[in-house]
């Protein structure tokens, strides 16, 4: 296992791998909580998973911003993509990052416009408004879920392409993000 901190020509460093896998787990939790909320709104299992949805969303927003900065710092060190597909891969990654920022930001706007207080990660972020700010709550009501499901679809495509690279095109792509190097 490669223990370099920074990314390099043959793989990703420890920091990039930490961000990737920790955020993947949080996104999986968000998917489960959203699906349960959609299908079984009043079930105890839904309450358990959805109870962390807001905090995980704020944490994902913070991590997405940090990961984006880290990615830009490592951009010139990153492993090359398969020729001809690098633009599509870059577009896919940019869309995932944009949605990882937009989805929780829209939820925060909705929460700010609400008449209920909002806290995340055990910290109060803001008190509820005296009266609801309709455009803010409508923005969240109309776009948070839709963009969230779009994010999950892009992540599914990301996973599918990683499997295609590894198992169809025989490129050791997944090894770069698990072991830190595509070298045997």
C-alpha positions as semicolon CSV with decimal commas, in nm:
position;residue;x (nm);y (nm);z (nm)
1;X;0,000;0,000;0,000
2;X;0,136;0,339;-0,103
3;X;0,165;0,579;0,192
4;X;0,246;0,902;0,006
5;X;0,044;1,202;0,118
6;X;0,028;1,377;-0,220
7;X;-0,119;1,237;-0,542
8;X;0,125;1,113;-0,805
9;X;0,142;0,972;-1,161
10;X;0,044;0,620;-1,052
11;X;-0,224;0,686;-0,793
12;X;-0,378;0,894;-0,520
13;X;-0,221;0,994;-0,192
14;X;-0,354;0,923;0,155
15;X;-0,544;1,253;0,183
16;X;-0,728;1,210;-0,148
17;X;-0,814;0,850;-0,062
18;X;-0,942;0,952;0,282
19;X;-1,165;1,222;0,133
20;X;-1,291;0,984;-0,138
21;X;-1,386;0,693;0,086
22;X;-1,515;0,894;0,382
23;X;-1,735;1,100;0,150
24;X;-1,847;0,782;-0,028
25;X;-1,968;0,642;0,306
26;X;-2,148;0,966;0,390
27;X;-2,311;0,976;0,047
28;X;-2,423;0,614;0,090
29;X;-2,578;0,711;0,426
30;X;-2,751;1,007;0,257
31;X;-2,886;0,780;-0,017
32;X;-3,020;0,529;0,236
33;X;-3,177;0,803;0,449
34;X;-3,337;0,973;0,147
35;X;-3,470;0,645;0,007
36;X;-3,613;0,545;0,345
37;X;-3,765;0,892;0,392
38;X;-3,925;0,863;0,048
39;X;-4,053;0,505;0,092
40;X;-4,115;0,463;0,468
41;X;-4,144;0,809;0,617
42;X;-4,276;0,709;0,960
43;X;-4,066;0,395;1,026
44;X;-3,818;0,384;1,317
45;X;-3,535;0,285;1,081
46;X;-3,611;0,596;0,876
47;X;-3,597;0,811;1,189
48;X;-3,257;0,662;1,274
49;X;-3,099;0,720;0,932
50;X;-3,274;1,050;0,860
51;X;-3,180;1,182;1,203
52;X;-2,825;1,226;1,071
53;X;-2,923;1,354;0,726
54;X;-2,883;1,726;0,807
55;X;-2,552;1,689;0,992
56;X;-2,412;1,460;0,724
57;X;-2,516;1,710;0,458
58;X;-2,331;1,994;0,631
59;X;-2,029;1,769;0,681
60;X;-2,037;1,668;0,313
61;X;-2,049;2,034;0,210
62;X;-1,742;2,114;0,421
63;X;-1,558;1,805;0,295
64;X;-1,648;1,880;-0,069
65;X;-1,500;2,228;-0,038
66;X;-1,183;2,096;0,129
67;X;-1,156;1,810;-0,120
68;X;-1,197;2,052;-0,409
69;X;-0,912;2,267;-0,278
70;X;-0,697;1,957;-0,222
71;X;-0,777;1,833;-0,573
72;X;-0,675;2,165;-0,728
73;X;-0,348;2,158;-0,531
74;X;-0,281;1,809;-0,670
75;X;-0,416;1,861;-1,021
76;X;-0,077;1,844;-1,193
77;X;0,019;1,531;-0,996
78;X;-0,293;1,324;-1,066
79;X;-0,274;1,003;-1,270
80;X;-0,362;1,044;-1,639
81;X;-0,702;0,933;-1,774
82;X;-0,755;0,700;-2,068
83;X;-0,700;0,889;-2,392
84;X;-1,016;1,024;-2,550
85;X;-1,226;0,992;-2,237
86;X;-1,047;1,241;-2,014
87;X;-1,286;1,527;-2,100
88;X;-1,591;1,318;-2,014
89;X;-1,429;1,201;-1,690
90;X;-1,338;1,560;-1,600
91;X;-1,693;1,679;-1,677
92;X;-1,840;1,400;-1,464
93;X;-1,614;1,485;-1,171
94;X;-1,691;1,858;-1,199
95;X;-2,065;1,786;-1,200
96;X;-2,032;1,562;-0,894
97;X;-1,838;1,831;-0,707
98;X;-2,085;2,102;-0,808
99;X;-2,378;1,894;-0,686
100;X;-2,197;1,798;-0,363
101;X;-2,180;2,173;-0,297
102;X;-2,517;2,280;-0,442
103;X;-2,739;2,017;-0,278
104;X;-2,646;2,093;0,085
105;X;-2,621;2,467;0,013
106;X;-2,980;2,468;-0,114
107;X;-3,084;2,273;0,196
108;X;-2,912;2,533;0,415
109;X;-3,093;2,814;0,232
110;X;-3,422;2,632;0,291
111;X;-3,340;2,580;0,658
112;X;-3,237;2,946;0,700
113;X;-3,568;3,062;0,554
114;X;-3,766;2,833;0,782
115;X;-3,934;2,931;1,107
116;X;-3,751;2,647;1,286
117;X;-3,400;2,664;1,430
118;X;-3,132;2,462;1,254
119;X;-2,840;2,277;1,405
120;X;-2,590;2,034;1,257
121;X;-2,310;1,831;1,408
122;X;-2,440;1,928;1,751
123;X;-2,396;2,302;1,689
124;X;-2,678;2,551;1,641
125;X;-2,620;2,718;1,304
126;X;-2,910;2,964;1,306
127;X;-3,237;3,039;1,479
128;X;-3,564;3,011;1,297
129;X;-3,706;3,317;1,124
130;X;-3,997;3,503;1,286
131;X;-4,193;3,425;0,970
132;X;-4,097;3,183;0,698
133;X;-3,916;3,330;0,398
134;X;-4,113;3,164;0,122
135;X;-3,869;3,192;-0,167
136;X;-3,597;3,023;0,045
137;X;-3,814;2,733;0,157
138;X;-3,957;2,695;-0,195
139;X;-3,606;2,683;-0,344
140;X;-3,516;2,394;-0,116
141;X;-3,848;2,222;-0,162
142;X;-3,821;2,236;-0,540
143;X;-3,451;2,167;-0,596
144;X;-3,286;1,989;-0,300
145;X;-3,439;1,647;-0,363
146;X;-3,423;1,666;-0,742
147;X;-3,055;1,765;-0,745
148;X;-2,983;1,512;-0,469
149;X;-3,122;1,226;-0,680
150;X;-2,922;1,363;-0,975
151;X;-2,609;1,349;-0,760
152;X;-2,681;0,986;-0,668
153;X;-2,727;0,906;-1,039
154;X;-2,391;1,065;-1,124
155;X;-2,225;0,872;-0,840
156;X;-2,377;0,549;-0,977
157;X;-2,230;0,638;-1,318
158;X;-1,894;0,710;-1,153
159;X;-1,896;0,366;-0,990
160;X;-2,003;0,200;-1,316
161;X;-1,720;0,366;-1,510
162;X;-1,464;0,266;-1,246
163;X;-1,580;-0,094;-1,290
164;X;-1,565;-0,064;-1,671
165;X;-1,211;0,075;-1,654
166;X;-1,103;-0,203;-1,422
167;X;-1,286;-0,510;-1,553
168;X;-1,356;-0,435;-1,921
169;X;-1,063;-0,218;-2,025
170;X;-0,825;-0,394;-1,781
171;X;-0,690;-0,068;-1,638
172;X;-0,602;-0,082;-1,266
173;X;-0,808;0,227;-1,193
174;X;-0,970;0,111;-0,869
175;X;-0,629;0,016;-0,730
176;X;-0,526;0,384;-0,756
177;X;-0,799;0,481;-0,510
178;X;-0,772;0,178;-0,280
179;X;-0,400;0,101;-0,260
180;X;-0,271;0,437;-0,379
181;X;-0,091;0,303;-0,686
182;X;-0,178;0,121;-1,007
183;X;0,158;-0,055;-0,997
184;X;0,154;-0,423;-0,895
